[in-house]
Each structure stands twice: as structure tokens, then as C-alpha cells.
Amino acid sequence: MNGKRAVLSLLVLLMSLPLHSASGDRVISIAHNESSWGILEGQNGDYFLLTVRVLTVRDGAITSPRGLNLTGEPCGLVWNGSDWLIETFVLDRVIVQTPNGSPLFGIHSYDCRGFAYLNGSYYIPISESAMMGDCSLLQVSQNGSLEKTIPCGFINGVKVKVRDGKLYLMNATGIYVYSSGTFRRVLQLENCAEDFDVLEGKILLCSNGLIEHSKNDTKEIRESCDAIDCNGRECLIASNGTFYIYDGNLSALEDGRNTRNIDLKTIAVGLCFIFLAIWLLRRRKSA
């Protein structure tokens, strides 16, 4: 009985370990650089950075997850021309830091909505009032110095993106482009959306599905959408644990992590069950 109890104890211990599931983690943010996309995902304190290298318009390769050592709960990911940077939230403060957890700077805020990078500056929407929920878009230098404060309504539903050298902002009332010191609305919204992006002048909206808005038409691309990022040629879309490329046509990317990288906990539990079965068979024969 001692051997059986040892195996059962080992199984209980293994089942209590945290399990990273490629398809079960929440996609928090997607960003891109010149050759790939970065995907920030995770939950319950375990966060990971993936990269997707697009081989052709219709093909791609997803790398294994890279564990992150972050301070706070992440809400945004950008590429600043040389490195991936992550924005996290700690109490009443947002922190911009490296994937290894080295902080670049922090800013007082009661909300964390992601950020964008353009021409050497970070654009970070913050809320300085927990009760009012007001929104200020801060232009911050690379060393953390405040360069400009731009009012942006209420923080609810806010996202910022940079596309084709233009700064876009989404809130609960619409999507706006920043020009000549003011925001000009390019799409009216009735409610908050999960995410948005711009591809060839068309606005792609993650709101009860993936919806494409053009000047003369609106069409549904997919029935669900969790996050999106476009690089000027095509977009990477996260939807219910699957990644898609969209360039006018939608196609799923094969997630090699699900087939090639088998979770070590799953292997260990499987081996323990095999060992237990063999041990029980031998005990029955000996009896």
C-alpha cells in the first residue's frame, strides 16, 4: 500500500501545479514590429510573450511562450523600435517595463488601458480620478518626462493605436484621429468595444464579432474577436483561442504550440497513471 499511496500523493501534487495552456490564456494585447507580431497573454499572475513571424501573407509561425517576470498586472504591449515594452498596473500607478521586469518609468493613474509609441514618444491614456473616470492622454518621452497632456473624455473603453504615422484613440463614443492638436471623430460608437485597428483606411472593430467599417459599407468578418493588430499589410486577430490573419480574406494560423510543445505537467501525470496501472497489475498477479 505504501507504493500506491506514494503514487497517489505524487498525482495530487502534480495536479496542484499551475498549468500553462496555449489555448486557455487570455490575450491581453497584440503589437508588431518590422517582421513579427508580439502577443501578450496570460491570467492569474502567469503572463507570457509569444511572437508570430509571418512567412507569407497566408502563413506564419508561432513561437513557444516566453515567461515574463513583471511587476503588476499587464494591460499593454508595444515595440519601441528596438525592444518589446509592457505596461502594467499596480494600485494607483501604471509602470512601463521590459519583459524581464526592469521598470523604465511609472505614472500615477487609477486605470490601465495600454499605450502606443510614435516618433520617440509614448502615448499613455490615464485616469487621475477614481470617482470621475476622466481620461488624459499623456505624451511621454523615452526617459519618462511628460511632454504633453491631451484631454480624451472618459477612460471607459479607451484604446490607442498608431497607424501610418497617425495617432488613433477609441473610447465609448467613437474612434478618433489626432490631428493639429485636436481629436477628429472618424467612426461613431454606441458602446465600448474590445479593440480596434485600421487597415488601408478601413476600421476593424472587435465588438460582438469582428466588424469592418469602410466609407460605404459595414460587414462582419468573424462572429468573435478578442484582440487585433494590423501592420499596414494584414492583421493578426485573436478569437476564442485561435489566431487569424486578415488581409481582405481570413485564414487561421496553425498554432504549433498545440501539437509540437506538449505540456510537461501533462506528460508527468500520464507517466504516473501508466506506472500506477502497471503496479496494480503486478499486485493482482502476485496475489
PDB file of C-alpha atoms in Angstrom:
ATOM      1  CA  MET A   1       0.000   0.000   0.000  1.00  0.00           C
ATOM      2  CA  ASN A   2       2.956   2.350   0.562  1.00  0.00           C
ATOM      3  CA  GLY A   3       3.804   2.404  -3.163  1.00  0.00           C
ATOM      4  CA  LYS A   4       0.190   3.114  -4.124  1.00  0.00           C
ATOM      5  CA  ARG A   5      -0.034   5.943  -1.599  1.00  0.00           C
ATOM      6  CA  ALA A   6       3.202   7.455  -2.917  1.00  0.00           C
ATOM      7  CA  VAL A   7       1.899   7.435  -6.485  1.00  0.00           C
ATOM      8  CA  LEU A   8      -1.414   8.976  -5.445  1.00  0.00           C
ATOM      9  CA  SER A   9       0.389  11.664  -3.441  1.00  0.00           C
ATOM     10  CA  LEU A  10       2.521  12.469  -6.473  1.00  0.00           C
ATOM     11  CA  LEU A  11      -0.578  12.753  -8.656  1.00  0.00           C
ATOM     12  CA  VAL A  12      -2.208  15.162  -6.189  1.00  0.00           C
ATOM     13  CA  LEU A  13       0.961  17.272  -6.125  1.00  0.00           C
ATOM     14  CA  LEU A  14       1.187  17.416  -9.927  1.00  0.00           C
ATOM     15  CA  MET A  15      -2.472  18.331 -10.318  1.00  0.00           C
ATOM     16  CA  SER A  16      -1.973  21.254  -7.936  1.00  0.00           C
ATOM     17  CA  LEU A  17       0.790  22.776 -10.089  1.00  0.00           C
ATOM     18  CA  PRO A  18      -0.081  25.716 -12.367  1.00  0.00           C
ATOM     19  CA  LEU A  19      -0.699  24.713 -15.958  1.00  0.00           C
ATOM     20  CA  HIS A  20       0.040  26.973 -18.909  1.00  0.00           C
ATOM     21  CA  SER A  21      -2.461  26.269 -21.647  1.00  0.00           C
ATOM     22  CA  ALA A  22      -1.768  27.801 -25.058  1.00  0.00           C
ATOM     23  CA  SER A  23      -5.431  27.969 -25.933  1.00  0.00           C
ATOM     24  CA  GLY A  24      -6.788  28.804 -22.470  1.00  0.00           C
ATOM     25  CA  ASP A  25      -4.922  32.021 -21.723  1.00  0.00           C
ATOM     26  CA  ARG A  26      -6.472  35.440 -22.237  1.00  0.00           C
ATOM     27  CA  VAL A  27      -4.943  37.573 -24.971  1.00  0.00           C
ATOM     28  CA  ILE A  28      -4.243  40.938 -23.337  1.00  0.00           C
ATOM     29  CA  SER A  29      -2.588  42.852 -26.169  1.00  0.00           C
ATOM     30  CA  ILE A  30      -1.063  42.394 -29.637  1.00  0.00           C
ATOM     31  CA  ALA A  31       1.613  44.615 -31.195  1.00  0.00           C
ATOM     32  CA  HIS A  32       4.034  44.331 -34.115  1.00  0.00           C
ATOM     33  CA  ASN A  33       7.500  45.215 -35.311  1.00  0.00           C
ATOM     34  CA  GLU A  34       9.041  45.034 -38.787  1.00  0.00           C
ATOM     35  CA  SER A  35       8.980  41.250 -39.084  1.00  0.00           C
ATOM     36  CA  SER A  36       6.647  39.796 -36.472  1.00  0.00           C
ATOM     37  CA  TRP A  37       3.802  40.248 -34.029  1.00  0.00           C
ATOM     38  CA  GLY A  38       4.097  40.084 -30.273  1.00  0.00           C
ATOM     39  CA  ILE A  39       1.241  38.591 -28.265  1.00  0.00           C
ATOM     40  CA  LEU A  40       0.865  39.328 -24.559  1.00  0.00           C
ATOM     41  CA  GLU A  41      -1.275  36.678 -22.903  1.00  0.00           C
ATOM     42  CA  GLY A  42      -1.923  35.028 -19.576  1.00  0.00           C
ATOM     43  CA  GLN A  43      -4.006  35.196 -16.440  1.00  0.00           C
ATOM     44  CA  ASN A  44      -3.926  34.698 -12.660  1.00  0.00           C
ATOM     45  CA  GLY A  45      -0.389  36.050 -12.308  1.00  0.00           C
ATOM     46  CA  ASP A  46       1.193  33.930 -15.075  1.00  0.00           C
ATOM     47  CA  TYR A  47       1.939  36.004 -18.173  1.00  0.00           C
ATOM     48  CA  PHE A  48       3.693  35.129 -21.409  1.00  0.00           C
ATOM     49  CA  LEU A  49       5.012  36.809 -24.553  1.00  0.00           C
ATOM     50  CA  LEU A  50       4.672  34.989 -27.871  1.00  0.00           C
ATOM     51  CA  THR A  51       5.924  36.069 -31.260  1.00  0.00           C
ATOM     52  CA  VAL A  52       4.355  35.304 -34.639  1.00  0.00           C
ATOM     53  CA  ARG A  53       6.697  35.504 -37.592  1.00  0.00           C
ATOM     54  CA  VAL A  54       4.716  35.822 -40.800  1.00  0.00           C
ATOM     55  CA  LEU A  55       6.402  33.808 -43.523  1.00  0.00           C
ATOM     56  CA  THR A  56       3.977  34.811 -46.265  1.00  0.00           C
ATOM     57  CA  VAL A  57       0.647  36.643 -46.279  1.00  0.00           C
ATOM     58  CA  ARG A  58      -1.139  33.336 -45.701  1.00  0.00           C
ATOM     59  CA  ASP A  59       1.386  31.591 -43.456  1.00  0.00           C
ATOM     60  CA  GLY A  60       3.030  32.118 -40.099  1.00  0.00           C
ATOM     61  CA  ALA A  61       4.937  30.502 -37.242  1.00  0.00           C
ATOM     62  CA  ILE A  62       4.068  30.903 -33.555  1.00  0.00           C
ATOM     63  CA  THR A  63       6.925  30.526 -31.104  1.00  0.00           C
ATOM     64  CA  SER A  64       6.808  28.883 -27.707  1.00  0.00           C
ATOM     65  CA  PRO A  65       5.665  31.160 -24.870  1.00  0.00           C
ATOM     66  CA  ARG A  66       8.320  33.228 -23.099  1.00  0.00           C
ATOM     67  CA  GLY A  67       7.622  33.604 -19.398  1.00  0.00           C
ATOM     68  CA  LEU A  68       7.533  37.174 -18.083  1.00  0.00           C
ATOM     69  CA  ASN A  69       8.756  38.497 -14.758  1.00  0.00           C
ATOM     70  CA  LEU A  70       6.503  41.524 -14.352  1.00  0.00           C
ATOM     71  CA  THR A  71       5.593  43.873 -11.546  1.00  0.00           C
ATOM     72  CA  GLY A  72       1.818  44.345 -11.629  1.00  0.00           C
ATOM     73  CA  GLU A  73      -0.943  43.204 -13.954  1.00  0.00           C
ATOM     74  CA  PRO A  74      -0.193  43.827 -17.653  1.00  0.00           C
ATOM     75  CA  CYS A  75      -2.529  45.801 -19.899  1.00  0.00           C
ATOM     76  CA  GLY A  76      -0.468  46.794 -22.958  1.00  0.00           C
ATOM     77  CA  LEU A  77       2.387  45.849 -25.282  1.00  0.00           C
ATOM     78  CA  VAL A  78       4.380  47.985 -27.741  1.00  0.00           C
ATOM     79  CA  TRP A  79       7.518  47.797 -29.860  1.00  0.00           C
ATOM     80  CA  ASN A  80       9.599  50.968 -29.479  1.00  0.00           C
ATOM     81  CA  GLY A  81      11.930  50.374 -32.404  1.00  0.00           C
ATOM     82  CA  SER A  82      14.335  48.116 -30.529  1.00  0.00           C
ATOM     83  CA  ASP A  83      12.531  46.306 -27.694  1.00  0.00           C
ATOM     84  CA  TRP A  84       9.163  44.966 -26.567  1.00  0.00           C
ATOM     85  CA  LEU A  85       7.811  47.001 -23.658  1.00  0.00           C
ATOM     86  CA  ILE A  86       4.879  46.200 -21.388  1.00  0.00           C
ATOM     87  CA  GLU A  87       2.574  48.451 -19.390  1.00  0.00           C
ATOM     88  CA  THR A  88       1.323  47.117 -16.058  1.00  0.00           C
ATOM     89  CA  PHE A  89      -0.960  48.352 -13.285  1.00  0.00           C
ATOM     90  CA  VAL A  90      -0.018  48.433  -9.589  1.00  0.00           C
ATOM     91  CA  LEU A  91      -2.513  50.009  -7.164  1.00  0.00           C
ATOM     92  CA  ASP A  92      -2.834  53.622  -8.384  1.00  0.00           C
ATOM     93  CA  ARG A  93       0.087  53.566 -10.797  1.00  0.00           C
ATOM     94  CA  VAL A  94       0.993  52.320 -14.276  1.00  0.00           C
ATOM     95  CA  ILE A  95       4.533  51.118 -14.959  1.00  0.00           C
ATOM     96  CA  VAL A  96       6.267  50.773 -18.336  1.00  0.00           C
ATOM     97  CA  GLN A  97       8.810  47.966 -18.083  1.00  0.00           C
ATOM     98  CA  THR A  98      10.806  45.387 -20.017  1.00  0.00           C
ATOM     99  CA  PRO A  99       9.682  41.724 -20.288  1.00  0.00           C
ATOM    100  CA  ASN A 100      12.217  40.949 -17.528  1.00  0.00           C
ATOM    101  CA  GLY A 101      10.509  43.411 -15.190  1.00  0.00           C
ATOM    102  CA  SER A 102      13.015  46.277 -15.364  1.00  0.00           C
ATOM    103  CA  PRO A 103      10.997  49.499 -14.959  1.00  0.00           C
ATOM    104  CA  LEU A 104      11.533  52.445 -17.310  1.00  0.00           C
ATOM    105  CA  PHE A 105       9.119  54.829 -15.599  1.00  0.00           C
ATOM    106  CA  GLY A 106       5.826  54.975 -13.723  1.00  0.00           C
ATOM    107  CA  ILE A 107       2.840  57.348 -13.814  1.00  0.00           C
ATOM    108  CA  HIS A 108       0.008  57.950 -11.350  1.00  0.00           C
ATOM    109  CA  SER A 109      -3.261  56.518 -12.720  1.00  0.00           C
ATOM    110  CA  TYR A 110      -6.352  54.698 -11.493  1.00  0.00           C
ATOM    111  CA  ASP A 111      -6.728  52.725 -14.729  1.00  0.00           C
ATOM    112  CA  CYS A 112      -4.529  50.877 -17.215  1.00  0.00           C
ATOM    113  CA  ARG A 113      -5.562  50.874 -20.879  1.00  0.00           C
ATOM    114  CA  GLY A 114      -2.468  50.066 -22.911  1.00  0.00           C
ATOM    115  CA  PHE A 115      -0.246  52.507 -24.753  1.00  0.00           C
ATOM    116  CA  ALA A 116       1.299  53.411 -28.123  1.00  0.00           C
ATOM    117  CA  TYR A 117       4.663  54.574 -29.457  1.00  0.00           C
ATOM    118  CA  LEU A 118       5.266  57.213 -32.116  1.00  0.00           C
ATOM    119  CA  ASN A 119       8.396  59.161 -33.103  1.00  0.00           C
ATOM    120  CA  GLY A 120      10.263  58.660 -29.852  1.00  0.00           C
ATOM    121  CA  SER A 121       7.284  59.283 -27.541  1.00  0.00           C
ATOM    122  CA  TYR A 122       4.897  57.033 -25.652  1.00  0.00           C
ATOM    123  CA  TYR A 123       1.184  57.888 -25.633  1.00  0.00           C
ATOM    124  CA  ILE A 124      -0.428  56.630 -22.439  1.00  0.00           C
ATOM    125  CA  PRO A 125      -4.105  57.139 -21.517  1.00  0.00           C
ATOM    126  CA  ILE A 126      -4.532  57.572 -17.765  1.00  0.00           C
ATOM    127  CA  SER A 127      -7.252  58.448 -15.273  1.00  0.00           C
ATOM    128  CA  GLU A 128      -6.295  60.646 -12.315  1.00  0.00           C
ATOM    129  CA  SER A 129      -9.707  60.390 -10.641  1.00  0.00           C
ATOM    130  CA  ALA A 130     -11.042  57.065  -9.429  1.00  0.00           C
ATOM    131  CA  MET A 131     -14.531  58.568  -8.957  1.00  0.00           C
ATOM    132  CA  MET A 132     -14.898  60.647 -12.135  1.00  0.00           C
ATOM    133  CA  GLY A 133     -13.141  58.324 -14.569  1.00  0.00           C
ATOM    134  CA  ASP A 134     -11.717  61.181 -16.589  1.00  0.00           C
ATOM    135  CA  CYS A 135      -9.177  60.444 -19.332  1.00  0.00           C
ATOM    136  CA  SER A 136      -5.926  62.237 -20.117  1.00  0.00           C
ATOM    137  CA  LEU A 137      -3.651  61.106 -22.921  1.00  0.00           C
ATOM    138  CA  LEU A 138      -0.062  61.711 -21.855  1.00  0.00           C
ATOM    139  CA  GLN A 139       2.769  62.163 -24.332  1.00  0.00           C
ATOM    140  CA  VAL A 140       5.852  60.891 -22.504  1.00  0.00           C
ATOM    141  CA  SER A 141       9.495  60.868 -23.594  1.00  0.00           C
ATOM    142  CA  GLN A 142      11.590  57.709 -23.528  1.00  0.00           C
ATOM    143  CA  ASN A 143      13.116  58.719 -20.183  1.00  0.00           C
ATOM    144  CA  GLY A 144       9.673  59.233 -18.638  1.00  0.00           C
ATOM    145  CA  SER A 145       9.428  63.027 -18.881  1.00  0.00           C
ATOM    146  CA  LEU A 146       5.950  64.427 -19.508  1.00  0.00           C
ATOM    147  CA  GLU A 147       5.822  66.293 -22.829  1.00  0.00           C
ATOM    148  CA  LYS A 148       2.112  66.987 -23.293  1.00  0.00           C
ATOM    149  CA  THR A 149      -1.287  66.268 -21.725  1.00  0.00           C
ATOM    150  CA  ILE A 150      -4.254  65.820 -24.078  1.00  0.00           C
ATOM    151  CA  PRO A 151      -7.834  65.563 -22.697  1.00  0.00           C
ATOM    152  CA  CYS A 152      -9.597  62.457 -24.046  1.00  0.00           C
ATOM    153  CA  GLY A 153     -13.034  62.345 -22.389  1.00  0.00           C
ATOM    154  CA  PHE A 154     -13.691  59.358 -20.131  1.00  0.00           C
ATOM    155  CA  ILE A 155     -11.354  56.407 -19.626  1.00  0.00           C
ATOM    156  CA  ASN A 156     -14.070  53.782 -20.183  1.00  0.00           C
ATOM    157  CA  GLY A 157     -13.318  51.750 -23.327  1.00  0.00           C
ATOM    158  CA  VAL A 158     -10.173  53.686 -24.231  1.00  0.00           C
ATOM    159  CA  LYS A 159      -7.543  52.193 -26.556  1.00  0.00           C
ATOM    160  CA  VAL A 160      -4.771  53.921 -28.521  1.00  0.00           C
ATOM    161  CA  LYS A 161      -3.067  52.837 -31.751  1.00  0.00           C
ATOM    162  CA  VAL A 162      -0.529  54.350 -34.137  1.00  0.00           C
ATOM    163  CA  ARG A 163      -1.065  53.612 -37.818  1.00  0.00           C
ATOM    164  CA  ASP A 164       0.581  55.211 -40.857  1.00  0.00           C
ATOM    165  CA  GLY A 165       2.126  57.867 -38.638  1.00  0.00           C
ATOM    166  CA  LYS A 166      -1.252  58.842 -37.158  1.00  0.00           C
ATOM    167  CA  LEU A 167      -2.456  58.518 -33.581  1.00  0.00           C
ATOM    168  CA  TYR A 168      -5.892  56.934 -33.141  1.00  0.00           C
ATOM    169  CA  LEU A 169      -7.934  56.772 -29.954  1.00  0.00           C
ATOM    170  CA  MET A 170     -11.077  54.765 -29.224  1.00  0.00           C
ATOM    171  CA  ASN A 171     -13.474  55.388 -26.354  1.00  0.00           C
ATOM    172  CA  ALA A 172     -17.127  54.547 -25.680  1.00  0.00           C
ATOM    173  CA  THR A 173     -18.378  57.228 -28.096  1.00  0.00           C
ATOM    174  CA  GLY A 174     -16.214  56.638 -31.139  1.00  0.00           C
ATOM    175  CA  ILE A 175     -12.844  56.285 -32.826  1.00  0.00           C
ATOM    176  CA  TYR A 176     -10.832  59.460 -33.264  1.00  0.00           C
ATOM    177  CA  VAL A 177      -7.670  60.515 -35.091  1.00  0.00           C
ATOM    178  CA  TYR A 178      -5.409  63.142 -33.526  1.00  0.00           C
ATOM    179  CA  SER A 179      -4.518  65.992 -35.865  1.00  0.00           C
ATOM    180  CA  SER A 180      -3.413  69.605 -35.368  1.00  0.00           C
ATOM    181  CA  GLY A 181      -3.822  69.385 -31.609  1.00  0.00           C
ATOM    182  CA  THR A 182      -7.385  68.017 -31.570  1.00  0.00           C
ATOM    183  CA  PHE A 183      -9.233  64.715 -31.965  1.00  0.00           C
ATOM    184  CA  ARG A 184     -11.429  64.289 -35.043  1.00  0.00           C
ATOM    185  CA  ARG A 185     -14.043  61.513 -34.943  1.00  0.00           C
ATOM    186  CA  VAL A 186     -13.859  59.035 -37.818  1.00  0.00           C
ATOM    187  CA  LEU A 187     -16.385  56.471 -36.524  1.00  0.00           C
ATOM    188  CA  GLN A 188     -19.251  56.863 -34.061  1.00  0.00           C
ATOM    189  CA  LEU A 189     -19.835  54.120 -31.477  1.00  0.00           C
ATOM    190  CA  GLU A 190     -22.774  53.432 -29.207  1.00  0.00           C
ATOM    191  CA  ASN A 191     -20.926  51.218 -26.711  1.00  0.00           C
ATOM    192  CA  CYS A 192     -17.438  50.178 -25.661  1.00  0.00           C
ATOM    193  CA  ALA A 193     -15.552  47.743 -27.877  1.00  0.00           C
ATOM    194  CA  GLU A 194     -12.834  45.231 -27.008  1.00  0.00           C
ATOM    195  CA  ASP A 195     -10.279  46.502 -29.518  1.00  0.00           C
ATOM    196  CA  PHE A 196      -9.854  48.181 -32.907  1.00  0.00           C
ATOM    197  CA  ASP A 197      -7.365  48.810 -35.676  1.00  0.00           C
ATOM    198  CA  VAL A 198      -7.019  50.425 -39.106  1.00  0.00           C
ATOM    199  CA  LEU A 199      -6.134  48.670 -42.364  1.00  0.00           C
ATOM    200  CA  GLU A 200      -5.997  50.506 -45.710  1.00  0.00           C
ATOM    201  CA  GLY A 201      -8.364  53.200 -44.494  1.00  0.00           C
ATOM    202  CA  LYS A 202     -10.896  50.721 -43.108  1.00  0.00           C
ATOM    203  CA  ILE A 203     -11.605  50.442 -39.396  1.00  0.00           C
ATOM    204  CA  LEU A 204     -11.718  46.941 -37.938  1.00  0.00           C
ATOM    205  CA  LEU A 205     -13.651  46.743 -34.685  1.00  0.00           C
ATOM    206  CA  CYS A 206     -13.722  43.947 -32.107  1.00  0.00           C
ATOM    207  CA  SER A 207     -17.289  44.408 -30.875  1.00  0.00           C
ATOM    208  CA  ASN A 208     -19.674  41.427 -30.792  1.00  0.00           C
ATOM    209  CA  GLY A 209     -17.551  39.943 -33.549  1.00  0.00           C
ATOM    210  CA  LEU A 210     -15.016  41.391 -35.959  1.00  0.00           C
ATOM    211  CA  ILE A 211     -16.672  44.189 -37.936  1.00  0.00           C
ATOM    212  CA  GLU A 212     -15.078  46.017 -40.881  1.00  0.00           C
ATOM    213  CA  HIS A 213     -16.186  49.623 -41.381  1.00  0.00           C
ATOM    214  CA  SER A 214     -15.487  51.441 -44.639  1.00  0.00           C
ATOM    215  CA  LYS A 215     -16.947  54.651 -46.044  1.00  0.00           C
ATOM    216  CA  ASN A 216     -19.720  52.872 -47.926  1.00  0.00           C
ATOM    217  CA  ASP A 217     -20.073  49.503 -46.246  1.00  0.00           C
ATOM    218  CA  THR A 218     -20.087  47.582 -42.964  1.00  0.00           C
ATOM    219  CA  LYS A 219     -19.569  43.833 -42.879  1.00  0.00           C
ATOM    220  CA  GLU A 220     -18.952  41.123 -40.320  1.00  0.00           C
ATOM    221  CA  ILE A 221     -15.668  39.255 -40.805  1.00  0.00           C
ATOM    222  CA  ARG A 222     -15.972  36.850 -37.874  1.00  0.00           C
ATOM    223  CA  GLU A 223     -18.510  36.201 -35.140  1.00  0.00           C
ATOM    224  CA  SER A 224     -15.984  36.737 -32.324  1.00  0.00           C
ATOM    225  CA  CYS A 225     -12.896  38.862 -31.754  1.00  0.00           C
ATOM    226  CA  ASP A 226     -10.787  39.323 -28.619  1.00  0.00           C
ATOM    227  CA  ALA A 227      -7.861  41.445 -29.871  1.00  0.00           C
ATOM    228  CA  ILE A 228      -6.444  42.748 -33.155  1.00  0.00           C
ATOM    229  CA  ASP A 229      -3.288  44.382 -34.505  1.00  0.00           C
ATOM    230  CA  CYS A 230      -2.580  45.477 -38.099  1.00  0.00           C
ATOM    231  CA  ASN A 231       0.832  46.158 -39.616  1.00  0.00           C
ATOM    232  CA  GLY A 232      -0.279  48.006 -42.760  1.00  0.00           C
ATOM    233  CA  ARG A 233      -0.496  44.877 -44.940  1.00  0.00           C
ATOM    234  CA  GLU A 234      -2.515  42.448 -42.847  1.00  0.00           C
ATOM    235  CA  CYS A 235      -3.894  41.993 -39.342  1.00  0.00           C
ATOM    236  CA  LEU A 236      -3.407  39.392 -36.642  1.00  0.00           C
ATOM    237  CA  ILE A 237      -6.658  38.569 -34.851  1.00  0.00           C
ATOM    238  CA  ALA A 238      -7.198  36.592 -31.644  1.00  0.00           C
ATOM    239  CA  SER A 239     -10.569  34.880 -31.444  1.00  0.00           C
ATOM    240  CA  ASN A 240     -11.560  32.199 -28.916  1.00  0.00           C
ATOM    241  CA  GLY A 241      -8.033  30.819 -28.561  1.00  0.00           C
ATOM    242  CA  THR A 242      -7.259  30.819 -32.297  1.00  0.00           C
ATOM    243  CA  PHE A 243      -5.162  33.288 -34.282  1.00  0.00           C
ATOM    244  CA  TYR A 244      -6.141  34.505 -37.749  1.00  0.00           C
ATOM    245  CA  ILE A 245      -4.514  36.563 -40.490  1.00  0.00           C
ATOM    246  CA  TYR A 246      -6.771  39.041 -42.290  1.00  0.00           C
ATOM    247  CA  ASP A 247      -5.809  40.964 -45.423  1.00  0.00           C
ATOM    248  CA  GLY A 248      -9.250  41.107 -47.008  1.00  0.00           C
ATOM    249  CA  ASN A 249      -9.507  37.330 -46.591  1.00  0.00           C
ATOM    250  CA  LEU A 250      -9.500  35.493 -43.283  1.00  0.00           C
ATOM    251  CA  SER A 251      -7.375  32.406 -42.635  1.00  0.00           C
ATOM    252  CA  ALA A 252      -6.407  30.614 -39.427  1.00  0.00           C
ATOM    253  CA  LEU A 253      -2.806  30.232 -38.349  1.00  0.00           C
ATOM    254  CA  GLU A 254      -1.720  26.792 -37.218  1.00  0.00           C
ATOM    255  CA  ASP A 255      -0.636  27.099 -33.607  1.00  0.00           C
ATOM    256  CA  GLY A 256       2.377  24.796 -33.451  1.00  0.00           C
ATOM    257  CA  ARG A 257       2.423  25.009 -29.655  1.00  0.00           C
ATOM    258  CA  ASN A 258      -0.688  22.825 -29.505  1.00  0.00           C
ATOM    259  CA  THR A 259       0.911  19.984 -31.450  1.00  0.00           C
ATOM    260  CA  ARG A 260       4.688  20.239 -31.035  1.00  0.00           C
ATOM    261  CA  ASN A 261       5.143  21.536 -27.480  1.00  0.00           C
ATOM    262  CA  ILE A 262       3.449  19.135 -25.100  1.00  0.00           C
ATOM    263  CA  ASP A 263       2.998  20.458 -21.573  1.00  0.00           C
ATOM    264  CA  LEU A 264       5.392  18.861 -19.063  1.00  0.00           C
ATOM    265  CA  LYS A 265       2.695  18.540 -16.415  1.00  0.00           C
ATOM    266  CA  THR A 266       0.530  16.540 -18.840  1.00  0.00           C
ATOM    267  CA  ILE A 267       3.457  14.205 -19.576  1.00  0.00           C
ATOM    268  CA  ALA A 268       4.204  13.719 -15.879  1.00  0.00           C
ATOM    269  CA  VAL A 269       0.588  12.942 -14.978  1.00  0.00           C
ATOM    270  CA  GLY A 270       0.336  10.493 -17.888  1.00  0.00           C
ATOM    271  CA  LEU A 271       3.503   8.662 -16.819  1.00  0.00           C
ATOM    272  CA  CYS A 272       2.229   8.416 -13.245  1.00  0.00           C
ATOM    273  CA  PHE A 273      -1.035   6.853 -14.425  1.00  0.00           C
ATOM    274  CA  ILE A 274       0.920   4.326 -16.512  1.00  0.00           C
ATOM    275  CA  PHE A 275       3.154   3.492 -13.551  1.00  0.00           C
ATOM    276  CA  LEU A 276       0.137   3.094 -11.274  1.00  0.00           C
ATOM    277  CA  ALA A 277      -1.605   0.789 -13.770  1.00  0.00           C
ATOM    278  CA  ILE A 278       1.496  -1.419 -14.094  1.00  0.00           C
ATOM    279  CA  TRP A 279       1.920  -1.532 -10.315  1.00  0.00           C
ATOM    280  CA  LEU A 280      -1.725  -2.571  -9.793  1.00  0.00           C
ATOM    281  CA  LEU A 281      -1.444  -5.307 -12.464  1.00  0.00           C
ATOM    282  CA  ARG A 282       1.669  -6.705 -10.815  1.00  0.00           C
ATOM    283  CA  ARG A 283      -0.026  -6.691  -7.409  1.00  0.00           C
ATOM    284  CA  ARG A 284      -3.015  -8.583  -8.847  1.00  0.00           C
ATOM    285  CA  LYS A 285      -0.776 -11.208 -10.449  1.00  0.00           C
ATOM    286  CA  SER A 286       1.252 -11.675  -7.284  1.00  0.00           C
ATOM    287  CA  ALA A 287      -1.951 -12.142  -5.285  1.00  0.00           C
TER     288      ALA A 287
END
